[in-house]
Amino acid sequence: MVSRIVMILNRIKELADYGEIIAGDKKERKIVSKIKSFFNYYDEINIIPIPVLNYSESHEIYSKDIIDCEYLPYSPSADLEVDIVKDFKECNENKAILINLNHIYEINKYYFLSNKYNCSAVIFATDKKSKFVIKNTPYLNLFPTSPPKIPAIIISSKELSKIDNKIVIKSKVNIRESIGYILEVILNSKSDKKIFVTSHHDHFFNGEHDNLLSVSLLPEIKSEKYELHLISFTAEEMGALGYTSFSWSYGSRYFINNYLKKLDNIILNINLDNIDPENPLIKATPGISNIVNNLSIRHKSNIEIYSDGYSFIKSGVPSLTIEGHDKDYHTVDDIVGTSEEKYISNIVDNINKIISSEILIDYNEMKEEIKNTAKKLPIGLKSILINVIDNLDYETYKNLLKLYGGILDLEKPFIITSLFHKLIGLHDVKSQVYLEGKPAIEISSDKEEYVNEMKKIFENEYINIIYDISKKFL
């Protein structure tokens, strides 16, 4: 009998054989059919088509020599021969800027600056050839956003020797509205309570950690206690219509907003993304640490904005994401190695342990979260939150989850999430800051009069929301 770990590894390699999968590719329907074939038992199975923005390109880029590089989505088509500079002050429409990146998430900042200084293109150098979706401002916008204006390429540091003071960029880009596919496998139970275990199959390069490993774990997830929905999403990496600058997790947002008519019975989302089997980490919404306290995976109360679990949180569903800090994230070397095999079964065992236990919310965690956040809030909102803390129940808890939002400070590589994020993002403005929303809000000044007026507007907005969700006990 073939062991569980061998079956999982075989699935990963079978899926990797399809190559890179971008939402809306012709190959996507085939890989979804392959994932479907991994399930030998289910009560219902659905392949759900959704509209996506598909991106493909071809390029030739050279300087002293042909450069092995990645042309970053959604860069526009280009036919350029320009000088290379290393200082933004030297940039103009006939010059490209060369940037050495410390971390791939710095791309947002430097792409913004490249546009600000009117550079003709931007070249990012990293340890390894990587991919990252570039976008136009305002960042964190959930509405359609203007497409990126200048091309961006990424090279490995070893390619720098092929570059002199000029670069030629020739590229042809094809962007079209297409169809992506979501796979949903349903396992019934006697309970009407549902747990959604989610992953995504679109991926860059081999994408074995991010995210074919997660997809390959889904057939091993079993529960007699809850109705399970095992899902492989499209368009987690990219694919949002209209170049939406909140570019990730579009597939799960679309699914929740258009296909899930009733969210009341969903008691938990377990999201699997970019798992590092040897050093896994759980990031969980406040209130569910008790669910993972007895697992052999370290965890922290921290909301992961970059993945599909965030779509559930914004819909009021508590969520935990199992991930890691894989060094080859979004690089050409994202391959599951033999040294990791012995740790993979442990991930499955921990997931099955969660979905076999009683799912209870610890409201004290959310109360502490509110208290800590309230230290940075205006007095009017702070006072009304006292009633929420004293009367917190399940319905109010779920409504509070919807009030999390993202904050991107361009001086910091990572997006943070917070309750009442519009006010928290204004708390200590020192640089360009973007607040998630429809539309996103750009804060580009620390002038006291401006910031104070924005605080008043946001405080009134949140007071009205809190009043509406707490009418029953006010």
GROMACS .gro file of C-alpha atoms in nm:
model
  474
    1MET     CA    1   0.000   0.000   0.000
    2VAL     CA    2   0.139   0.340  -0.097
    3SER     CA    3   0.206   0.557   0.208
    4ARG     CA    4   0.032   0.887   0.262
    5ILE     CA    5   0.351   1.088   0.227
    6VAL     CA    6   0.438   0.922  -0.104
    7MET     CA    7   0.090   1.002  -0.240
    8ILE     CA    8   0.123   1.366  -0.135
    9LEU     CA    9   0.466   1.399  -0.292
   10ASN     CA   10   0.345   1.234  -0.612
   11ARG     CA   11   0.058   1.481  -0.631
   12ILE     CA   12   0.294   1.777  -0.591
   13LYS     CA   13   0.517   1.657  -0.874
   14GLU     CA   14   0.221   1.574  -1.101
   15LEU     CA   15   0.086   1.926  -1.055
   16ALA     CA   16   0.429   2.085  -1.098
   17ASP     CA   17   0.456   1.912  -1.436
   18TYR     CA   18   0.191   2.153  -1.568
   19GLY     CA   19   0.440   2.437  -1.521
   20GLU     CA   20   0.354   2.785  -1.408
   21ILE     CA   21  -0.021   2.848  -1.381
   22ILE     CA   22  -0.153   3.201  -1.420
   23ALA     CA   23  -0.527   3.254  -1.361
   24GLY     CA   24  -0.712   3.221  -1.690
   25ASP     CA   25  -0.440   3.020  -1.868
   26LYS     CA   26  -0.545   2.742  -2.105
   27LYS     CA   27  -0.363   2.499  -1.872
   28GLU     CA   28  -0.567   2.597  -1.568
   29ARG     CA   29  -0.872   2.388  -1.655
   30LYS     CA   30  -0.644   2.086  -1.697
   31ILE     CA   31  -0.473   2.126  -1.361
   32VAL     CA   32  -0.810   2.167  -1.189
   33SER     CA   33  -0.926   1.841  -1.348
   34LYS     CA   34  -0.609   1.674  -1.222
   35ILE     CA   35  -0.671   1.802  -0.868
   36LYS     CA   36  -1.028   1.673  -0.889
   37SER     CA   37  -0.894   1.325  -0.978
   38PHE     CA   38  -0.705   1.312  -0.646
   39PHE     CA   39  -1.032   1.279  -0.452
   40ASN     CA   40  -1.168   0.925  -0.434
   41TYR     CA   41  -1.452   1.021  -0.202
   42TYR     CA   42  -1.682   1.322  -0.186
   43ASP     CA   43  -2.051   1.404  -0.151
   44GLU     CA   44  -2.047   1.693  -0.393
   45ILE     CA   45  -1.786   1.843  -0.622
   46ASN     CA   46  -1.805   2.170  -0.812
   47ILE     CA   47  -1.583   2.335  -1.069
   48ILE     CA   48  -1.675   2.703  -1.059
   49PRO     CA   49  -1.575   2.939  -1.342
   50ILE     CA   50  -1.507   3.303  -1.256
   51PRO     CA   51  -1.394   3.600  -1.468
   52VAL     CA   52  -1.024   3.684  -1.431
   53LEU     CA   53  -0.766   3.909  -1.592
   54ASN     CA   54  -0.511   3.691  -1.768
   55TYR     CA   55  -0.158   3.816  -1.833
   56SER     CA   56   0.102   3.670  -2.065
   57GLU     CA   57   0.414   3.816  -2.226
   58SER     CA   58   0.727   3.754  -2.426
   59HIS     CA   59   1.044   3.958  -2.392
   60GLU     CA   60   1.403   4.004  -2.498
   61ILE     CA   61   1.622   4.214  -2.273
   62TYR     CA   62   1.992   4.276  -2.317
   63SER     CA   63   2.276   4.511  -2.233
   64LYS     CA   64   2.631   4.382  -2.286
   65ASP     CA   65   2.470   4.041  -2.321
   66ILE     CA   66   2.125   3.883  -2.315
   67ILE     CA   67   1.990   3.904  -1.961
   68ASP     CA   68   1.804   3.614  -1.802
   69CYS     CA   69   1.524   3.796  -1.623
   70GLU     CA   70   1.157   3.799  -1.538
   71TYR     CA   71   0.926   4.060  -1.685
   72LEU     CA   72   0.700   4.141  -1.394
   73PRO     CA   73   0.322   4.127  -1.432
   74TYR     CA   74   0.141   4.366  -1.510
   75SER     CA   75   0.422   4.552  -1.688
   76PRO     CA   76   0.316   4.709  -2.017
   77SER     CA   77   0.458   4.629  -2.360
   78ALA     CA   78   0.781   4.816  -2.431
   79ASP     CA   79   1.042   4.888  -2.695
   80LEU     CA   80   1.314   5.087  -2.521
   81GLU     CA   81   1.686   5.153  -2.540
   82VAL     CA   82   1.779   5.361  -2.237
   83ASP     CA   83   2.063   5.449  -2.003
   84ILE     CA   84   2.087   5.286  -1.661
   85VAL     CA   85   2.120   5.495  -1.345
   86LYS     CA   86   2.132   5.407  -0.976
   87ASP     CA   87   2.002   5.733  -0.830
   88PHE     CA   88   1.641   5.845  -0.867
   89LYS     CA   89   1.757   6.205  -0.900
   90GLU     CA   90   1.923   6.111  -1.230
   91CYS     CA   91   1.608   5.950  -1.368
   92ASN     CA   92   1.403   6.074  -1.662
   93GLU     CA   93   1.199   5.925  -1.949
   94ASN     CA   94   1.520   5.809  -2.119
   95LYS     CA   95   1.670   5.632  -1.820
   96ALA     CA   96   1.600   5.315  -1.625
   97ILE     CA   97   1.673   5.282  -1.255
   98LEU     CA   98   1.862   4.982  -1.113
   99ILE     CA   99   1.760   4.883  -0.759
  100ASN     CA  100   1.921   4.621  -0.535
  101LEU     CA  101   1.641   4.473  -0.326
  102ASN     CA  102   1.678   4.351   0.031
  103HIS     CA  103   1.331   4.195   0.021
  104ILE     CA  104   1.084   4.136  -0.259
  105TYR     CA  105   0.812   4.330  -0.074
  106GLU     CA  106   1.017   4.649  -0.117
  107ILE     CA  107   0.905   4.649  -0.481
  108ASN     CA  108   0.593   4.854  -0.396
  109LYS     CA  109   0.804   5.137  -0.259
  110TYR     CA  110   1.058   5.143  -0.539
  111TYR     CA  111   0.803   5.106  -0.817
  112PHE     CA  112   0.621   5.407  -0.670
  113LEU     CA  113   0.945   5.608  -0.666
  114SER     CA  114   1.031   5.500  -1.020
  115ASN     CA  115   0.705   5.654  -1.139
  116LYS     CA  116   0.744   5.960  -0.921
  117TYR     CA  117   1.085   6.039  -1.072
  118ASN     CA  118   0.965   5.968  -1.426
  119CYS     CA  119   1.197   5.672  -1.489
  120SER     CA  120   1.137   5.486  -1.815
  121ALA     CA  121   1.176   5.143  -1.652
  122VAL     CA  122   1.293   4.980  -1.331
  123ILE     CA  123   1.535   4.687  -1.289
  124PHE     CA  124   1.525   4.498  -0.961
  125ALA     CA  125   1.821   4.281  -0.858
  126THR     CA  126   1.770   4.002  -0.601
  127ASP     CA  127   1.955   3.692  -0.484
  128LYS     CA  128   1.741   3.474  -0.708
  129LYS     CA  129   1.517   3.531  -1.006
  130SER     CA  130   1.173   3.604  -0.861
  131LYS     CA  131   0.825   3.725  -0.947
  132PHE     CA  132   0.607   3.991  -0.792
  133VAL     CA  133   0.293   4.161  -0.922
  134ILE     CA  134   0.352   4.531  -0.978
  135LYS     CA  135   0.066   4.773  -0.946
  136ASN     CA  136  -0.021   5.138  -0.968
  137THR     CA  137  -0.128   5.359  -0.681
  138PRO     CA  138  -0.334   5.385  -0.473
  139TYR     CA  139  -0.209   5.060  -0.321
  140LEU     CA  140  -0.460   4.838  -0.136
  141ASN     CA  141  -0.738   4.956  -0.367
  142LEU     CA  142  -1.034   4.719  -0.400
  143PHE     CA  143  -1.171   4.917  -0.693
  144PRO     CA  144  -1.024   4.903  -1.044
  145THR     CA  145  -0.689   5.083  -1.054
  146SER     CA  146  -0.497   5.244  -1.338
  147PRO     CA  147  -0.260   4.987  -1.494
  148PRO     CA  148   0.115   5.010  -1.430
  149LYS     CA  149   0.279   5.266  -1.657
  150ILE     CA  150   0.641   5.153  -1.687
  151PRO     CA  151   0.799   4.810  -1.729
  152ALA     CA  152   0.967   4.636  -1.437
  153ILE     CA  153   1.210   4.347  -1.464
  154ILE     CA  154   1.377   4.135  -1.199
  155ILE     CA  155   1.716   3.968  -1.228
  156SER     CA  156   1.938   3.758  -1.006
  157SER     CA  157   2.248   3.932  -0.878
  158LYS     CA  158   2.471   3.710  -1.094
  159GLU     CA  159   2.315   3.870  -1.403
  160LEU     CA  160   2.453   4.212  -1.305
  161SER     CA  161   2.780   4.131  -1.481
  162LYS     CA  162   2.586   4.133  -1.812
  163ILE     CA  163   2.476   4.492  -1.764
  164ASP     CA  164   2.669   4.806  -1.858
  165ASN     CA  165   2.537   5.162  -1.881
  166LYS     CA  166   2.258   5.086  -2.131
  167ILE     CA  167   1.973   4.837  -2.155
  168VAL     CA  168   1.738   4.733  -2.436
  169ILE     CA  169   1.389   4.617  -2.338
  170LYS     CA  170   1.164   4.463  -2.602
  171SER     CA  171   0.844   4.303  -2.478
  172LYS     CA  172   0.498   4.217  -2.600
  173VAL     CA  173   0.222   4.184  -2.346
  174ASN     CA  174  -0.118   4.022  -2.388
  175ILE     CA  175  -0.383   4.109  -2.129
  176ARG     CA  176  -0.735   3.977  -2.169
  177GLU     CA  177  -1.039   3.892  -1.967
  178SER     CA  178  -1.052   3.514  -1.933
  179ILE     CA  179  -1.200   3.241  -1.715
  180GLY     CA  180  -1.036   3.097  -1.404
  181TYR     CA  181  -1.160   2.789  -1.218
  182ILE     CA  182  -1.225   2.715  -0.852
  183LEU     CA  183  -1.252   2.355  -0.731
  184GLU     CA  184  -1.485   2.292  -0.435
  185VAL     CA  185  -1.510   1.946  -0.280
  186ILE     CA  186  -1.781   1.897  -0.015
  187LEU     CA  187  -1.784   1.624   0.251
  188ASN     CA  188  -2.114   1.615   0.440
  189SER     CA  189  -2.172   1.541   0.807
  190LYS     CA  190  -2.464   1.526   1.046
  191SER     CA  191  -2.381   1.877   1.165
  192ASP     CA  192  -2.480   2.187   0.970
  193LYS     CA  193  -2.165   2.362   1.094
  194LYS     CA  194  -1.910   2.410   0.817
  195ILE     CA  195  -1.534   2.441   0.802
  196PHE     CA  196  -1.370   2.566   0.485
  197VAL     CA  197  -1.017   2.437   0.422
  198THR     CA  198  -0.868   2.649   0.144
  199SER     CA  199  -0.565   2.665  -0.081
  200HIS     CA  200  -0.483   2.799  -0.429
  201HIS     CA  201  -0.346   2.633  -0.740
  202ASP     CA  202  -0.226   2.932  -0.943
  203HIS     CA  203   0.148   2.969  -0.892
  204PHE     CA  204   0.474   3.115  -1.019
  205PHE     CA  205   0.761   2.895  -1.145
  206ASN     CA  206   0.737   2.543  -0.996
  207GLY     CA  207   0.531   2.675  -0.706
  208GLU     CA  208   0.568   2.363  -0.494
  209HIS     CA  209   0.554   2.536  -0.155
  210ASP     CA  210   0.341   2.820  -0.290
  211ASN     CA  211   0.108   2.647  -0.329
  212LEU     CA  212   0.101   2.295  -0.475
  213LEU     CA  213   0.192   2.134  -0.144
  214SER     CA  214  -0.121   2.282   0.013
  215VAL     CA  215  -0.341   2.167  -0.276
  216SER     CA  216  -0.193   1.817  -0.247
  217LEU     CA  217  -0.288   1.798   0.122
  218LEU     CA  218  -0.660   1.856   0.063
  219PRO     CA  219  -0.751   1.490  -0.015
  220GLU     CA  220  -0.607   1.392   0.326
  221ILE     CA  221  -0.841   1.620   0.523
  222LYS     CA  222  -1.124   1.431   0.697
  223SER     CA  223  -1.383   1.509   0.964
  224GLU     CA  224  -1.691   1.333   1.099
  225LYS     CA  225  -1.774   1.634   1.314
  226TYR     CA  226  -1.823   1.913   1.059
  227GLU     CA  227  -1.928   1.958   0.699
  228LEU     CA  228  -1.604   2.020   0.509
  229HIS     CA  229  -1.554   2.237   0.204
  230LEU     CA  230  -1.212   2.169   0.054
  231ILE     CA  231  -1.126   2.440  -0.195
  232SER     CA  232  -0.852   2.516  -0.445
  233PHE     CA  233  -0.886   2.878  -0.555
  234THR     CA  234  -0.779   3.046  -0.874
  235ALA     CA  235  -0.640   3.402  -0.886
  236GLU     CA  236  -0.473   3.417  -0.548
  237GLU     CA  237  -0.148   3.550  -0.692
  238MET     CA  238  -0.301   3.772  -0.961
  239GLY     CA  239  -0.606   3.796  -1.185
  240ALA     CA  240  -0.823   4.071  -1.035
  241LEU     CA  241  -1.027   4.247  -1.300
  242GLY     CA  242  -0.942   4.609  -1.367
  243TYR     CA  243  -0.582   4.587  -1.236
  244THR     CA  244  -0.711   4.613  -0.879
  245SER     CA  245  -0.406   4.704  -0.671
  246PHE     CA  246  -0.523   4.474  -0.390
  247SER     CA  247  -0.400   4.213  -0.633
  248TRP     CA  248  -0.394   3.892  -0.431
  249SER     CA  249  -0.682   3.668  -0.316
  250TYR     CA  250  -0.918   3.792  -0.586
  251GLY     CA  251  -1.049   3.439  -0.649
  252SER     CA  252  -1.159   3.385  -0.289
  253ARG     CA  253  -1.310   3.734  -0.266
  254TYR     CA  254  -1.512   3.671  -0.580
  255PHE     CA  255  -1.623   3.327  -0.457
  256ILE     CA  256  -1.741   3.458  -0.119
  257ASN     CA  257  -1.917   3.762  -0.263
  258ASN     CA  258  -2.088   3.580  -0.550
  259TYR     CA  259  -2.134   3.214  -0.450
  260LEU     CA  260  -2.164   3.197  -0.071
  261LYS     CA  261  -2.517   3.312  -0.008
  262LYS     CA  262  -2.508   3.222   0.360
  263LEU     CA  263  -2.205   3.259   0.587
  264ASP     CA  264  -2.376   3.199   0.923
  265ASN     CA  265  -2.288   2.829   0.950
  266ILE     CA  266  -1.920   2.868   0.857
  267ILE     CA  267  -1.747   2.846   1.192
  268LEU     CA  268  -1.385   2.840   1.075
  269ASN     CA  269  -1.157   2.882   0.777
  270ILE     CA  270  -0.828   2.691   0.770
  271ASN     CA  271  -0.615   2.838   0.495
  272LEU     CA  272  -0.304   2.663   0.362
  273ASP     CA  273  -0.048   2.875   0.180
  274ASN     CA  274   0.327   2.867   0.123
  275ILE     CA  275   0.378   2.604   0.393
  276ASP     CA  276   0.729   2.545   0.522
  277PRO     CA  277   0.689   2.185   0.648
  278GLU     CA  278   0.997   2.195   0.870
  279ASN     CA  279   0.911   2.528   1.034
  280PRO     CA  280   0.536   2.584   0.993
  281LEU     CA  281   0.363   2.881   1.146
  282ILE     CA  282  -0.002   2.947   1.218
  283LYS     CA  283  -0.135   3.302   1.198
  284ALA     CA  284  -0.477   3.321   1.357
  285THR     CA  285  -0.746   3.578   1.420
  286PRO     CA  286  -0.788   3.680   1.785
  287GLY     CA  287  -1.032   3.445   1.954
  288ILE     CA  288  -0.915   3.111   1.818
  289SER     CA  289  -0.573   3.059   1.978
  290ASN     CA  290  -0.733   2.798   2.204
  291ILE     CA  291  -0.802   2.591   1.892
  292VAL     CA  292  -0.432   2.564   1.809
  293ASN     CA  293  -0.279   2.571   2.159
  294ASN     CA  294  -0.237   2.194   2.170
  295LEU     CA  295  -0.087   2.157   1.823
  296SER     CA  296   0.276   2.093   1.740
  297ILE     CA  297   0.287   2.410   1.528
  298ARG     CA  298   0.383   2.745   1.674
  299HIS     CA  299   0.126   3.019   1.632
  300LYS     CA  300   0.055   3.383   1.695
  301SER     CA  301  -0.252   3.605   1.685
  302ASN     CA  302  -0.177   3.785   1.365
  303ILE     CA  303  -0.392   3.830   1.057
  304GLU     CA  304  -0.228   3.736   0.727
  305ILE     CA  305  -0.340   3.982   0.460
  306TYR     CA  306  -0.154   3.825   0.167
  307SER     CA  307  -0.361   3.508   0.142
  308ASP     CA  308  -0.711   3.370   0.089
  309GLY     CA  309  -0.786   3.347   0.460
  310TYR     CA  310  -0.814   3.725   0.467
  311SER     CA  311  -1.117   3.709   0.237
  312PHE     CA  312  -1.298   3.500   0.499
  313ILE     CA  313  -1.195   3.731   0.783
  314LYS     CA  314  -1.334   4.033   0.595
  315SER     CA  315  -1.660   3.841   0.568
  316GLY     CA  316  -1.673   3.779   0.944
  317VAL     CA  317  -1.539   3.421   0.949
  318PRO     CA  318  -1.259   3.341   1.197
  319SER     CA  319  -0.956   3.210   1.013
  320LEU     CA  320  -0.614   3.059   1.065
  321THR     CA  321  -0.347   3.031   0.798
  322ILE     CA  322  -0.080   2.761   0.808
  323GLU     CA  323   0.228   2.891   0.629
  324GLY     CA  324   0.600   2.938   0.692
  325HIS     CA  325   0.900   3.146   0.596
  326ASP     CA  326   1.018   2.957   0.293
  327LYS     CA  327   1.338   3.119   0.164
  328ASP     CA  328   1.244   3.045  -0.196
  329TYR     CA  329   0.910   3.229  -0.189
  330HIS     CA  330   0.817   3.336  -0.544
  331THR     CA  331   1.156   3.228  -0.677
  332VAL     CA  332   1.268   2.988  -0.946
  333ASP     CA  333   1.384   2.746  -0.672
  334ASP     CA  334   1.047   2.687  -0.507
  335ILE     CA  335   1.074   2.307  -0.492
  336VAL     CA  336   0.986   2.070  -0.206
  337GLY     CA  337   1.309   1.894  -0.106
  338THR     CA  338   1.359   1.542   0.025
  339SER     CA  339   1.463   1.676   0.366
  340GLU     CA  340   1.110   1.813   0.412
  341GLU     CA  341   0.922   1.490   0.347
  342LYS     CA  342   0.920   1.363   0.705
  343TYR     CA  343   0.750   1.682   0.827
  344ILE     CA  344   0.460   1.688   0.582
  345SER     CA  345   0.248   1.423   0.756
  346ASN     CA  346   0.263   1.630   1.072
  347ILE     CA  347   0.086   1.915   0.892
  348VAL     CA  348  -0.201   1.684   0.792
  349ASP     CA  349  -0.229   1.541   1.142
  350ASN     CA  350  -0.255   1.888   1.292
  351ILE     CA  351  -0.525   1.997   1.049
  352ASN     CA  352  -0.729   1.684   1.119
  353LYS     CA  353  -0.686   1.742   1.490
  354ILE     CA  354  -0.835   2.091   1.455
  355ILE     CA  355  -1.139   1.976   1.261
  356SER     CA  356  -1.205   1.691   1.504
  357SER     CA  357  -1.221   1.922   1.805
  358GLU     CA  358  -1.484   2.157   1.941
  359ILE     CA  359  -1.451   2.501   1.780
  360LEU     CA  360  -1.506   2.760   2.052
  361ILE     CA  361  -1.430   3.132   2.040
  362ASP     CA  362  -1.232   3.286   2.326
  363TYR     CA  363  -1.386   3.632   2.344
  364ASN     CA  364  -1.122   3.747   2.593
  365GLU     CA  365  -0.866   3.750   2.311
  366MET     CA  366  -1.076   3.986   2.106
  367LYS     CA  367  -1.143   4.200   2.413
  368GLU     CA  368  -0.767   4.236   2.465
  369GLU     CA  369  -0.724   4.318   2.098
  370ILE     CA  370  -0.983   4.595   2.126
  371LYS     CA  371  -0.823   4.733   2.444
  372ASN     CA  372  -0.476   4.741   2.289
  373THR     CA  373  -0.603   4.903   1.970
  374ALA     CA  374  -0.813   5.155   2.166
  375LYS     CA  375  -0.494   5.308   2.311
  376LYS     CA  376  -0.444   5.474   1.970
  377LEU     CA  377  -0.807   5.568   1.908
  378PRO     CA  378  -0.989   5.900   1.968
  379ILE     CA  379  -1.180   5.931   2.293
  380GLY     CA  380  -1.527   5.925   2.133
  381LEU     CA  381  -1.475   5.587   1.967
  382LYS     CA  382  -1.286   5.455   2.268
  383SER     CA  383  -1.580   5.526   2.498
  384ILE     CA  384  -1.838   5.348   2.281
  385LEU     CA  385  -1.609   5.044   2.260
  386ILE     CA  386  -1.640   4.994   2.637
  387ASN     CA  387  -1.995   4.867   2.579
  388VAL     CA  388  -1.872   4.631   2.310
  389ILE     CA  389  -1.609   4.484   2.541
  390ASP     CA  390  -1.863   4.434   2.820
  391ASN     CA  391  -2.121   4.266   2.592
  392LEU     CA  392  -1.913   4.082   2.333
  393ASP     CA  393  -2.095   3.783   2.184
  394TYR     CA  394  -2.056   3.570   1.871
  395GLU     CA  395  -2.253   3.797   1.638
  396THR     CA  396  -2.061   4.106   1.749
  397TYR     CA  397  -1.731   3.919   1.728
  398LYS     CA  398  -1.798   3.828   1.364
  399ASN     CA  399  -1.892   4.186   1.282
  400LEU     CA  400  -1.570   4.311   1.441
  401LEU     CA  401  -1.366   4.080   1.218
  402LYS     CA  402  -1.504   4.270   0.919
  403LEU     CA  403  -1.345   4.588   1.057
  404TYR     CA  404  -0.989   4.469   1.006
  405GLY     CA  405  -0.805   4.644   0.726
  406GLY     CA  406  -0.463   4.677   0.572
  407ILE     CA  407  -0.212   4.959   0.616
  408LEU     CA  408   0.083   4.999   0.380
  409ASP     CA  409   0.353   5.242   0.488
  410LEU     CA  410   0.597   5.270   0.198
  411GLU     CA  411   0.887   5.297   0.443
  412LYS     CA  412   0.804   4.947   0.567
  413PRO     CA  413   0.809   4.641   0.340
  414PHE     CA  414   0.514   4.455   0.492
  415ILE     CA  415   0.146   4.543   0.507
  416ILE     CA  416   0.006   4.535   0.859
  417THR     CA  417  -0.356   4.469   0.953
  418SER     CA  418  -0.549   4.629   1.235
  419LEU     CA  419  -0.893   4.688   1.370
  420PHE     CA  420  -1.006   5.040   1.278
  421HIS     CA  421  -0.720   5.053   1.032
  422LYS     CA  422  -0.812   5.394   0.891
  423LEU     CA  423  -0.749   5.555   1.230
  424ILE     CA  424  -0.448   5.341   1.319
  425GLY     CA  425  -0.289   5.425   0.984
  426LEU     CA  426  -0.316   5.795   1.072
  427HIS     CA  427  -0.164   5.753   1.414
  428ASP     CA  428   0.198   5.821   1.324
  429VAL     CA  429   0.218   5.936   0.961
  430LYS     CA  430   0.575   6.002   0.851
  431SER     CA  431   0.572   5.888   0.489
  432GLN     CA  432   0.338   5.775   0.211
  433VAL     CA  433   0.065   5.557   0.365
  434TYR     CA  434  -0.219   5.365   0.198
  435LEU     CA  435  -0.531   5.244   0.374
  436GLU     CA  436  -0.724   4.950   0.229
  437GLY     CA  437  -1.065   5.031   0.095
  438LYS     CA  438  -1.318   5.090  -0.182
  439PRO     CA  439  -1.149   5.313  -0.282
  440ALA     CA  440  -0.818   5.294  -0.101
  441ILE     CA  441  -0.708   5.609   0.077
  442GLU     CA  442  -0.370   5.770   0.020
  443ILE     CA  443  -0.220   5.968   0.308
  444SER     CA  444   0.073   6.173   0.183
  445SER     CA  445   0.102   6.450   0.439
  446ASP     CA  446   0.160   6.473   0.812
  447LYS     CA  447   0.020   6.827   0.837
  448GLU     CA  448  -0.169   6.846   1.165
  449GLU     CA  449  -0.478   7.019   1.022
  450TYR     CA  450  -0.513   6.760   0.745
  451VAL     CA  451  -0.456   6.457   0.967
  452ASN     CA  452  -0.692   6.581   1.238
  453GLU     CA  453  -0.976   6.637   0.990
  454MET     CA  454  -0.925   6.288   0.847
  455LYS     CA  455  -0.936   6.146   1.200
  456LYS     CA  456  -1.270   6.316   1.263
  457ILE     CA  457  -1.418   6.170   0.945
  458PHE     CA  458  -1.295   5.818   1.019
  459GLU     CA  459  -1.399   5.833   1.385
  460ASN     CA  460  -1.756   5.924   1.290
  461GLU     CA  461  -1.760   5.645   1.033
  462TYR     CA  462  -1.650   5.385   1.289
  463ILE     CA  463  -1.882   5.518   1.562
  464ASN     CA  464  -2.178   5.471   1.328
  465ILE     CA  465  -2.068   5.116   1.243
  466ILE     CA  466  -2.015   5.021   1.608
  467TYR     CA  467  -2.350   5.173   1.701
  468ASP     CA  468  -2.526   4.965   1.435
  469ILE     CA  469  -2.368   4.635   1.541
  470SER     CA  470  -2.424   4.696   1.912
  471LYS     CA  471  -2.778   4.840   1.916
  472LYS     CA  472  -2.909   4.538   2.101
  473PHE     CA  473  -2.712   4.612   2.415
  474LEU     CA  474  -2.669   4.993   2.404
   0.00000   0.00000   0.00000
